[in-house]
Amino acid sequence: MGTQGKVIRCKAAILWKPRAPLAIEEIEVAPPKAKEVRIKIVATGICGTDINSMDTEQLSQLCPIIMGHEGVGIVESVGEEVSTVRTGDKVIVLCLPQCGECNTCLNSKNNICTEIRLSWKHLAAEGRITCKGKLVHQYIATGTLCEYTVIKEISVAKIDEGTPLEKVCIIGCGFATGYGAAINSAKVTPGSTCVVFGLGGVGLSVIIGCKAAGAARIIAVDINKDKFAKARTVGATFCVDPRDLEKPIEEFLIDMLNGGADFCFEVTGNTETVATALGSCHKDHGVCVIIGSIGSCSNKINISSHLFFSGRTLKASVLGGWRTKEEIPKLVSDYMAKKFNLDPLISHTLTLSEANEAVQLMKSGQCIRCVLLP
Ligand code: PAD
Ligand code: ZN
């Protein structure tokens, strides 16, 4: 290939400061070093997490930063010691890495590889990407709103040759997160009742997971009624806007579901909705899973102690509990085997140059997932 070993100049959507629009800039992407992979990004989704983060002051010390973390592409070249992918492979970017060597990867049942610290620092391959002479960070150690990127081998997995990349990019975060929260984290049981708060791409994926697990009733809750039609398409049996009710939504749900839901999911990202979702669970056995990345890390969740004078469980879920490098490619294969449909989740398709339009579509609540093509 003509580009191997050379610096690639290409486009990226860069955030120079919080709350600013994304700037489409030329970046320089250096060749990958040991255990790194350079990827030609073919499609990338925009997630609610990108949108929320872009407006937080915490991102200011990381700017300039390439946003995006739901990416797929083709390996352009690999550094030394890379053994799991090679040039020409179709790959999915993993915003939660799996190193295969840390205590979590080797022993534990959870999926939080200790290399997640790269994600918190927003560094994938330090110093490999520059713009106007400045080092550029990569959001959640990925930064997929670009034409080429360099990331660690532990943050990328090979997927089937025949995969339509423009569809499966959203498996990289939104779909895997929601679907896995139902299947792996909550372990939704056949015949159960489920309530999903927040009907974005992640919440709708929770509904798909609840349905696949055999839930009998799936209640979809959002303050934007425009989301209800899609929720019904993917499996919701009842939709409700809490603002239309005369009593608090948890009281409404406890009455409707004979004491509360078996499983509730917080997928709005609001701290207040956590207590609401927990309070909507059945007091003796209800399980509440928090998925929404609850705003800033300094936020506190206010939960009345009476909610725990019984047997409720409150738990968190990161990237749907999947051990990413092993299991995300299997999810892609499941998509190819038609075990679930991603079409209802992709409401818009634009180009990388239209990244700001995609951000606005997400902010206005009109969009489930917008996939950006080069
Ligand atoms: P989104 O913005 O598309 O969807 C959020 C939905 O919540 C929208 O439909 C809103 O209208 C709705 N909503 C907002 N406030 C309320 C409220 N008070 N009551 C009911 N509904 C409300 O985002 P998304 O689906 O891409 O992501 C959802 C959250 O999940 C977001 O906080 C994101 O940061 C988080 C997330 N977590 C992980 C993880 O691994 N834990 C991964 C990916 C995304
Ligand atoms: Zn995401």
CSV table of C-alpha atoms and ligand atoms in Angstrom, one decimal:
chain,number,residue,atom,x,y,z
A,1,MET,CA,0.0,0.0,0.0
A,2,GLY,CA,1.2,3.5,-0.9
A,3,THR,CA,0.6,5.0,2.6
A,4,GLN,CA,2.4,2.4,4.8
A,5,GLY,CA,5.2,3.9,6.9
A,6,LYS,CA,4.3,7.5,5.9
A,7,VAL,CA,2.4,10.2,7.6
A,8,ILE,CA,-1.2,10.4,6.3
A,9,ARG,CA,-2.8,13.8,6.0
A,10,CYS,CA,-6.6,13.6,6.2
A,11,LYS,CA,-9.7,15.2,7.7
A,12,ALA,CA,-11.0,15.0,11.3
A,13,ALA,CA,-13.8,16.7,13.3
A,14,ILE,CA,-12.0,18.4,16.2
A,15,LEU,CA,-13.3,20.1,19.3
A,16,TRP,CA,-11.0,23.0,20.2
A,17,LYS,CA,-12.9,24.0,23.3
A,18,PRO,CA,-16.0,22.8,25.2
A,19,ARG,CA,-19.4,24.0,23.8
A,20,ALA,CA,-17.7,25.1,20.5
A,21,PRO,CA,-18.8,23.6,17.2
A,22,LEU,CA,-16.6,20.8,15.7
A,23,ALA,CA,-14.0,22.1,13.3
A,24,ILE,CA,-13.3,20.0,10.2
A,25,GLU,CA,-9.5,20.2,10.1
A,26,GLU,CA,-6.6,18.6,8.3
A,27,ILE,CA,-4.7,16.3,10.7
A,28,GLU,CA,-1.4,14.4,10.4
A,29,VAL,CA,-1.6,10.7,11.4
A,30,ALA,CA,1.8,9.1,12.0
A,31,PRO,CA,2.4,5.4,11.2
A,32,PRO,CA,1.6,3.0,14.1
A,33,LYS,CA,4.3,2.1,16.6
A,34,ALA,CA,4.5,-1.3,18.4
A,35,LYS,CA,1.1,-2.8,19.4
A,36,GLU,CA,-0.7,0.0,17.5
A,37,VAL,CA,-2.9,-0.2,14.4
A,38,ARG,CA,-3.7,2.5,11.8
A,39,ILE,CA,-7.2,2.3,10.5
A,40,LYS,CA,-9.1,3.9,7.6
A,41,ILE,CA,-12.4,4.8,9.3
A,42,VAL,CA,-15.3,3.9,7.0
A,43,ALA,CA,-18.3,4.8,9.3
A,44,THR,CA,-18.9,6.2,12.7
A,45,GLY,CA,-21.9,6.9,14.8
A,46,ILE,CA,-22.5,9.7,17.2
A,47,CYS,CA,-23.4,8.7,20.8
A,48,GLY,CA,-25.2,10.6,23.5
A,49,THR,CA,-21.9,10.4,25.5
A,50,ASP,CA,-20.1,12.4,22.8
A,51,ILE,CA,-22.8,15.1,22.9
A,52,ASN,CA,-22.9,15.3,26.7
A,53,SER,CA,-19.1,15.5,27.0
A,54,MET,CA,-18.6,18.2,24.4
A,55,ASP,CA,-20.5,20.6,26.7
A,56,THR,CA,-18.5,19.8,29.9
A,57,GLU,CA,-15.7,21.9,31.2
A,58,GLN,CA,-13.7,18.8,32.1
A,59,LEU,CA,-12.9,18.3,28.4
A,60,SER,CA,-11.1,21.7,28.2
A,61,GLN,CA,-7.6,20.4,29.2
A,62,LEU,CA,-8.0,17.6,26.6
A,63,CYS,CA,-8.7,19.9,23.7
A,64,PRO,CA,-8.0,19.8,20.8
A,65,ILE,CA,-9.7,16.4,20.7
A,66,ILE,CA,-11.2,14.2,18.0
A,67,MET,CA,-14.7,13.2,19.2
A,68,GLY,CA,-16.5,10.0,18.3
A,69,HIS,CA,-16.1,6.4,19.5
A,70,GLU,CA,-18.5,4.2,17.5
A,71,GLY,CA,-16.2,3.5,14.6
A,72,VAL,CA,-15.5,0.8,12.1
A,73,GLY,CA,-13.0,0.6,9.3
A,74,ILE,CA,-10.2,-1.2,7.5
A,75,VAL,CA,-6.7,-1.7,8.8
A,76,GLU,CA,-4.3,0.4,6.7
A,77,SER,CA,-1.1,-0.8,8.5
A,78,VAL,CA,0.0,-2.3,11.8
A,79,GLY,CA,3.0,-1.7,14.1
A,80,GLU,CA,5.4,-4.3,15.4
A,81,GLU,CA,4.1,-7.1,17.6
A,82,VAL,CA,0.6,-6.8,16.4
A,83,SER,CA,-0.9,-10.3,16.0
A,84,THR,CA,-4.7,-10.1,16.1
A,85,VAL,CA,-5.4,-7.9,13.0
A,86,ARG,CA,-3.6,-7.3,9.7
A,87,THR,CA,-3.7,-4.9,6.8
A,88,GLY,CA,-7.0,-5.1,4.9
A,89,ASP,CA,-9.0,-6.6,7.8
A,90,LYS,CA,-12.4,-5.1,8.5
A,91,VAL,CA,-12.4,-4.0,12.2
A,92,ILE,CA,-14.6,-2.5,14.9
A,93,VAL,CA,-13.1,0.1,17.3
A,94,LEU,CA,-13.5,-0.8,21.0
A,95,CYS,CA,-14.1,2.2,23.3
A,96,LEU,CA,-13.5,-0.2,26.2
A,97,PRO,CA,-10.3,-2.1,25.5
A,98,GLN,CA,-9.6,-5.7,26.4
A,99,CYS,CA,-5.9,-6.2,27.0
A,100,GLY,CA,-6.3,-9.9,27.8
A,101,GLU,CA,-3.5,-9.7,30.5
A,102,CYS,CA,-4.8,-7.7,33.5
A,103,ASN,CA,-6.6,-9.3,36.5
A,104,THR,CA,-10.0,-8.4,35.0
A,105,CYS,CA,-9.3,-9.8,31.6
A,106,LEU,CA,-7.8,-13.0,33.1
A,107,ASN,CA,-9.9,-13.7,36.1
A,108,SER,CA,-12.9,-11.7,36.8
A,109,LYS,CA,-16.5,-11.9,35.6
A,110,ASN,CA,-16.6,-8.1,34.9
A,111,ASN,CA,-15.5,-6.5,31.7
A,112,ILE,CA,-13.6,-3.4,33.0
A,113,CYS,CA,-10.1,-4.0,31.7
A,114,THR,CA,-7.6,-2.0,33.7
A,115,GLU,CA,-6.5,-0.4,30.5
A,116,ILE,CA,-9.7,1.6,30.7
A,117,ARG,CA,-7.4,4.3,32.2
A,118,LEU,CA,-6.4,5.1,28.6
A,119,SER,CA,-10.1,5.9,28.0
A,120,TRP,CA,-10.2,8.3,30.9
A,121,LYS,CA,-7.1,10.1,29.6
A,122,HIS,CA,-8.5,10.1,26.1
A,123,LEU,CA,-5.2,8.9,24.8
A,124,ALA,CA,-5.0,6.1,22.3
A,125,ALA,CA,-1.6,6.4,20.8
A,126,GLU,CA,0.1,9.3,22.3
A,127,GLY,CA,1.6,11.8,19.9
A,128,ARG,CA,0.6,9.9,16.8
A,129,ILE,CA,-2.0,12.5,15.7
A,130,THR,CA,-1.4,16.3,15.4
A,131,CYS,CA,-3.2,19.3,14.0
A,132,LYS,CA,-1.6,22.7,13.4
A,133,GLY,CA,1.4,21.5,15.3
A,134,LYS,CA,-0.6,20.5,18.4
A,135,LEU,CA,-1.0,17.0,19.9
A,136,VAL,CA,-4.6,15.9,19.4
A,137,HIS,CA,-6.4,13.7,22.0
A,138,GLN,CA,-8.7,10.9,21.0
A,139,TYR,CA,-12.1,10.8,22.7
A,140,ILE,CA,-12.4,7.7,25.0
A,141,ALA,CA,-9.0,6.6,23.6
A,142,THR,CA,-10.6,6.1,20.1
A,143,GLY,CA,-11.7,9.4,18.4
A,144,THR,CA,-13.4,8.1,15.3
A,145,LEU,CA,-14.7,11.3,13.7
A,146,CYS,CA,-11.8,11.2,11.2
A,147,GLU,CA,-10.7,9.6,8.0
A,148,TYR,CA,-7.7,7.8,9.6
A,149,THR,CA,-6.7,7.1,13.2
A,150,VAL,CA,-4.0,5.2,15.2
A,151,ILE,CA,-5.2,3.2,18.2
A,152,LYS,CA,-3.9,0.4,20.4
A,153,GLU,CA,-4.3,-3.2,19.2
A,154,ILE,CA,-6.3,-3.9,22.5
A,155,SER,CA,-8.9,-1.3,21.3
A,156,VAL,CA,-9.7,-2.9,18.0
A,157,ALA,CA,-11.2,-6.3,16.9
A,158,LYS,CA,-11.5,-8.0,13.5
A,159,ILE,CA,-15.0,-8.6,12.2
A,160,ASP,CA,-16.4,-10.7,9.4
A,161,GLU,CA,-15.2,-9.9,5.9
A,162,GLY,CA,-18.8,-9.5,4.5
A,163,THR,CA,-20.0,-7.1,7.2
A,164,PRO,CA,-21.8,-3.9,6.0
A,165,LEU,CA,-19.6,-1.4,7.9
A,166,GLU,CA,-22.1,1.5,7.7
A,167,LYS,CA,-24.6,-0.5,9.8
A,168,VAL,CA,-22.4,-2.2,12.4
A,169,CYS,CA,-20.5,0.9,13.6
A,170,ILE,CA,-23.3,1.5,16.2
A,171,ILE,CA,-22.5,-1.9,17.7
A,172,GLY,CA,-19.2,-0.4,18.9
A,173,CYS,CA,-21.0,1.5,21.7
A,174,GLY,CA,-24.7,2.3,21.6
A,175,PHE,CA,-26.1,-1.1,20.6
A,176,ALA,CA,-23.7,-3.2,22.6
A,177,THR,CA,-24.3,-1.1,25.7
A,178,GLY,CA,-28.1,-1.3,25.7
A,179,TYR,CA,-28.5,-4.8,24.5
A,180,GLY,CA,-25.8,-6.1,26.8
A,181,ALA,CA,-27.3,-4.2,29.8
A,182,ALA,CA,-30.5,-6.3,29.4
A,183,ILE,CA,-28.8,-9.6,28.6
A,184,ASN,CA,-25.6,-9.5,30.7
A,185,SER,CA,-26.1,-7.0,33.4
A,186,ALA,CA,-29.8,-7.3,34.3
A,187,LYS,CA,-30.1,-10.9,33.0
A,188,VAL,CA,-33.7,-10.2,32.0
A,189,THR,CA,-35.8,-13.3,32.4
A,190,PRO,CA,-38.6,-14.7,30.2
A,191,GLY,CA,-42.0,-13.4,31.1
A,192,SER,CA,-40.6,-10.5,33.1
A,193,THR,CA,-41.7,-6.8,33.2
A,194,CYS,CA,-39.1,-4.2,32.2
A,195,VAL,CA,-39.1,-0.4,32.2
A,196,VAL,CA,-36.7,1.6,30.1
A,197,PHE,CA,-36.2,5.3,31.0
A,198,GLY,CA,-34.7,7.2,28.0
A,199,LEU,CA,-35.3,6.1,24.4
A,200,GLY,CA,-32.2,7.2,22.5
A,201,GLY,CA,-30.0,4.7,20.6
A,202,VAL,CA,-28.9,3.1,23.9
A,203,GLY,CA,-32.4,2.9,25.5
A,204,LEU,CA,-33.9,1.4,22.3
A,205,SER,CA,-31.1,-1.2,22.3
A,206,VAL,CA,-32.1,-2.1,25.9
A,207,ILE,CA,-35.6,-2.7,24.6
A,208,ILE,CA,-34.3,-5.0,21.8
A,209,GLY,CA,-32.3,-6.9,24.5
A,210,CYS,CA,-35.3,-7.2,26.8
A,211,LYS,CA,-37.4,-8.5,24.0
A,212,ALA,CA,-34.7,-11.0,22.9
A,213,ALA,CA,-34.6,-12.2,26.5
A,214,GLY,CA,-38.3,-12.9,26.4
A,215,ALA,CA,-39.7,-10.1,28.6
A,216,ALA,CA,-43.5,-10.1,28.6
A,217,ARG,CA,-44.0,-6.4,29.1
A,218,ILE,CA,-41.6,-3.6,28.2
A,219,ILE,CA,-42.6,-0.1,29.3
A,220,ALA,CA,-40.8,2.8,27.5
A,221,VAL,CA,-40.5,6.1,29.2
A,222,ASP,CA,-39.3,9.4,27.7
A,223,ILE,CA,-40.2,13.1,27.9
A,224,ASN,CA,-40.0,13.3,24.1
A,225,LYS,CA,-43.0,11.6,22.6
A,226,ASP,CA,-41.4,11.5,19.2
A,227,LYS,CA,-39.4,8.6,20.4
A,228,PHE,CA,-42.5,6.4,21.1
A,229,ALA,CA,-43.1,5.1,17.5
A,230,LYS,CA,-39.5,3.7,17.3
A,231,ALA,CA,-39.8,2.2,20.8
A,232,ARG,CA,-42.9,0.3,19.7
A,233,THR,CA,-41.2,-0.8,16.5
A,234,VAL,CA,-38.3,-2.4,18.5
A,235,GLY,CA,-40.6,-4.1,21.1
A,236,ALA,CA,-42.1,-1.7,23.7
A,237,THR,CA,-45.5,-2.8,24.7
A,238,PHE,CA,-46.5,0.6,26.3
A,239,CYS,CA,-45.1,4.1,26.1
A,240,VAL,CA,-45.5,6.9,28.6
A,241,ASP,CA,-44.4,10.5,29.1
A,242,PRO,CA,-44.1,11.1,32.9
A,243,ARG,CA,-45.3,14.7,32.4
A,244,ASP,CA,-48.7,13.5,31.2
A,245,LEU,CA,-49.4,11.7,34.5
A,246,GLU,CA,-51.2,13.1,37.5
A,247,LYS,CA,-48.9,11.1,39.9
A,248,PRO,CA,-45.2,10.4,40.0
A,249,ILE,CA,-44.2,7.9,37.3
A,250,GLU,CA,-42.9,5.4,39.9
A,251,GLU,CA,-46.3,5.3,41.6
A,252,PHE,CA,-48.0,4.9,38.2
A,253,LEU,CA,-45.7,2.0,37.4
A,254,ILE,CA,-46.0,0.3,40.8
A,255,ASP,CA,-49.8,0.3,40.3
A,256,MET,CA,-49.6,-0.7,36.6
A,257,LEU,CA,-47.1,-3.6,37.3
A,258,ASN,CA,-48.6,-5.0,40.5
A,259,GLY,CA,-45.9,-3.7,42.8
A,260,GLY,CA,-43.3,-2.6,40.3
A,261,ALA,CA,-41.1,-3.8,37.5
A,262,ASP,CA,-38.8,-6.8,37.6
A,263,PHE,CA,-36.1,-4.8,35.8
A,264,CYS,CA,-35.6,-1.0,35.3
A,265,PHE,CA,-33.0,0.7,33.2
A,266,GLU,CA,-31.8,4.3,33.6
A,267,VAL,CA,-30.7,5.4,30.1
A,268,THR,CA,-31.3,9.2,30.2
A,269,GLY,CA,-28.0,10.2,31.9
A,270,ASN,CA,-29.9,12.2,34.6
A,271,THR,CA,-29.1,11.7,38.3
A,272,GLU,CA,-32.7,12.3,39.3
A,273,THR,CA,-34.0,9.5,37.1
A,274,VAL,CA,-31.8,6.9,39.0
A,275,ALA,CA,-34.0,7.2,42.1
A,276,THR,CA,-37.1,7.2,39.9
A,277,ALA,CA,-36.0,4.0,38.1
A,278,LEU,CA,-35.0,2.3,41.4
A,279,GLY,CA,-38.3,3.3,42.9
A,280,SER,CA,-40.2,1.8,40.0
A,281,CYS,CA,-38.6,-1.6,40.6
A,282,HIS,CA,-40.5,-4.2,42.6
A,283,LYS,CA,-39.5,-3.6,46.2
A,284,ASP,CA,-38.5,-7.2,47.0
A,285,HIS,CA,-36.7,-8.4,43.9
A,286,GLY,CA,-36.5,-5.5,41.4
A,287,VAL,CA,-33.2,-4.9,39.7
A,288,CYS,CA,-32.3,-1.4,38.5
A,289,VAL,CA,-29.4,-1.0,36.0
A,290,ILE,CA,-27.8,2.4,35.6
A,291,ILE,CA,-26.5,2.9,32.0
A,292,GLY,CA,-26.7,6.6,31.5
A,293,SER,CA,-23.2,8.0,32.2
A,294,ILE,CA,-24.5,10.2,34.9
A,295,GLY,CA,-23.2,13.6,33.8
A,296,SER,CA,-20.0,14.8,35.5
A,297,CYS,CA,-18.1,12.6,37.9
A,298,SER,CA,-18.7,15.0,40.7
A,299,ASN,CA,-22.5,14.5,40.5
A,300,LYS,CA,-24.2,12.9,43.5
A,301,ILE,CA,-27.2,10.6,43.3
A,302,ASN,CA,-29.9,11.3,45.9
A,303,ILE,CA,-31.7,8.1,46.9
A,304,SER,CA,-34.1,7.9,49.8
A,305,SER,CA,-33.0,5.1,52.2
A,306,HIS,CA,-36.6,3.7,52.3
A,307,LEU,CA,-35.9,2.3,48.8
A,308,PHE,CA,-33.5,-0.1,50.4
A,309,PHE,CA,-35.7,-1.4,53.3
A,310,SER,CA,-36.4,-4.4,51.1
A,311,GLY,CA,-34.7,-6.5,48.4
A,312,ARG,CA,-34.1,-4.1,45.5
A,313,THR,CA,-30.7,-4.2,43.6
A,314,LEU,CA,-29.0,-1.2,42.1
A,315,LYS,CA,-26.2,-1.8,39.7
A,316,ALA,CA,-24.2,-0.2,36.9
A,317,SER,CA,-23.3,-1.4,33.5
A,318,VAL,CA,-20.4,-0.3,31.2
A,319,LEU,CA,-20.5,-1.2,27.6
A,320,GLY,CA,-23.2,-3.8,28.3
A,321,GLY,CA,-20.9,-6.0,30.3
A,322,TRP,CA,-19.3,-7.4,27.1
A,323,ARG,CA,-15.6,-8.5,27.2
A,324,THR,CA,-15.1,-6.4,24.1
A,325,LYS,CA,-12.3,-7.9,22.0
A,326,GLU,CA,-13.8,-11.5,22.4
A,327,GLU,CA,-17.5,-10.7,22.4
A,328,ILE,CA,-18.1,-7.6,20.2
A,329,PRO,CA,-17.1,-9.5,17.0
A,330,LYS,CA,-19.6,-12.2,18.0
A,331,LEU,CA,-22.3,-9.6,18.3
A,332,VAL,CA,-21.4,-8.4,14.8
A,333,SER,CA,-21.8,-12.1,13.6
A,334,ASP,CA,-25.1,-12.3,15.4
A,335,TYR,CA,-26.2,-9.2,13.4
A,336,MET,CA,-25.1,-10.9,10.2
A,337,ALA,CA,-27.1,-14.0,11.3
A,338,LYS,CA,-30.2,-11.6,11.6
A,339,LYS,CA,-30.6,-12.2,15.3
A,340,PHE,CA,-31.4,-8.4,15.7
A,341,ASN,CA,-32.0,-5.5,13.3
A,342,LEU,CA,-30.1,-2.3,13.5
A,343,ASP,CA,-32.1,-0.4,10.9
A,344,PRO,CA,-34.6,1.3,13.4
A,345,LEU,CA,-31.6,2.7,15.3
A,346,ILE,CA,-30.0,4.5,12.3
A,347,SER,CA,-32.2,7.5,11.7
A,348,HIS,CA,-29.8,9.6,9.7
A,349,THR,CA,-26.7,9.2,7.5
A,350,LEU,CA,-24.4,12.2,6.7
A,351,THR,CA,-20.8,12.8,5.9
A,352,LEU,CA,-17.9,13.6,8.2
A,353,SER,CA,-18.0,17.2,6.9
A,354,GLU,CA,-21.5,17.4,8.2
A,355,ALA,CA,-20.6,16.4,11.8
A,356,ASN,CA,-22.0,19.6,13.3
A,357,GLU,CA,-25.4,18.9,11.7
A,358,ALA,CA,-25.3,15.4,13.3
A,359,VAL,CA,-24.6,17.0,16.7
A,360,GLN,CA,-27.5,19.3,16.2
A,361,LEU,CA,-29.8,16.5,15.2
A,362,MET,CA,-28.9,14.6,18.4
A,363,LYS,CA,-29.3,17.7,20.6
A,364,SER,CA,-32.7,18.5,19.1
A,365,GLY,CA,-34.0,15.0,19.9
A,366,GLN,CA,-34.8,14.3,16.3
A,367,CYS,CA,-32.1,11.7,15.8
A,368,ILE,CA,-31.6,8.2,17.2
A,369,ARG,CA,-28.2,7.5,15.7
A,370,CYS,CA,-26.6,9.5,12.9
A,371,VAL,CA,-23.9,7.5,11.0
A,372,LEU,CA,-21.2,9.6,9.4
A,373,LEU,CA,-19.5,8.3,6.2
A,374,PRO,CA,-16.2,9.8,4.9
B,1,PAD,P1,-29.7,10.1,23.7
B,1,PAD,O1,-29.5,11.5,24.1
B,1,PAD,O2,-29.9,9.8,22.3
B,1,PAD,O3,-31.0,9.6,24.5
B,1,PAD,C1,-31.4,10.0,25.8
B,1,PAD,C2,-32.9,10.0,25.9
B,1,PAD,O4,-33.3,10.3,27.2
B,1,PAD,C3,-33.6,11.0,25.0
B,1,PAD,O5,-34.6,10.4,24.2
B,1,PAD,C4,-34.2,12.0,26.0
B,1,PAD,O6,-35.4,12.6,25.5
B,1,PAD,C5,-34.5,11.1,27.2
B,1,PAD,N1,-34.6,11.8,28.4
B,1,PAD,C6,-33.9,12.9,28.9
B,1,PAD,N2,-34.3,13.2,30.1
B,1,PAD,C7,-35.3,12.4,30.4
B,1,PAD,C8,-36.1,12.2,31.6
B,1,PAD,N3,-36.0,13.0,32.7
B,1,PAD,N4,-37.0,11.2,31.6
B,1,PAD,C9,-37.2,10.4,30.6
B,1,PAD,N5,-36.4,10.5,29.4
B,1,PAD,C10,-35.5,11.5,29.4
B,1,PAD,O7,-28.5,9.3,24.3
B,1,PAD,P2,-28.0,7.8,24.1
B,1,PAD,O8,-29.2,6.9,23.9
B,1,PAD,O9,-26.9,7.8,23.0
B,1,PAD,O10,-27.3,7.5,25.5
B,1,PAD,C11,-28.1,7.5,26.7
B,1,PAD,C12,-27.2,7.6,27.9
B,1,PAD,O11,-26.4,6.5,28.0
B,1,PAD,C13,-26.3,8.8,27.9
B,1,PAD,O12,-26.2,9.4,29.2
B,1,PAD,C14,-24.9,8.2,27.6
B,1,PAD,O13,-23.9,9.0,28.1
B,1,PAD,C15,-25.0,6.9,28.3
B,1,PAD,C16,-24.1,5.8,27.7
B,1,PAD,N6,-23.5,5.0,28.6
B,1,PAD,C17,-22.7,4.0,28.2
B,1,PAD,C18,-22.2,3.0,29.2
B,1,PAD,O14,-21.3,2.2,28.9
B,1,PAD,N7,-22.7,3.1,30.5
B,1,PAD,C19,-22.4,3.8,26.9
B,1,PAD,C20,-23.0,4.6,26.0
B,1,PAD,C21,-23.9,5.7,26.4
B,2,ZN,ZN,-21.0,5.7,23.4
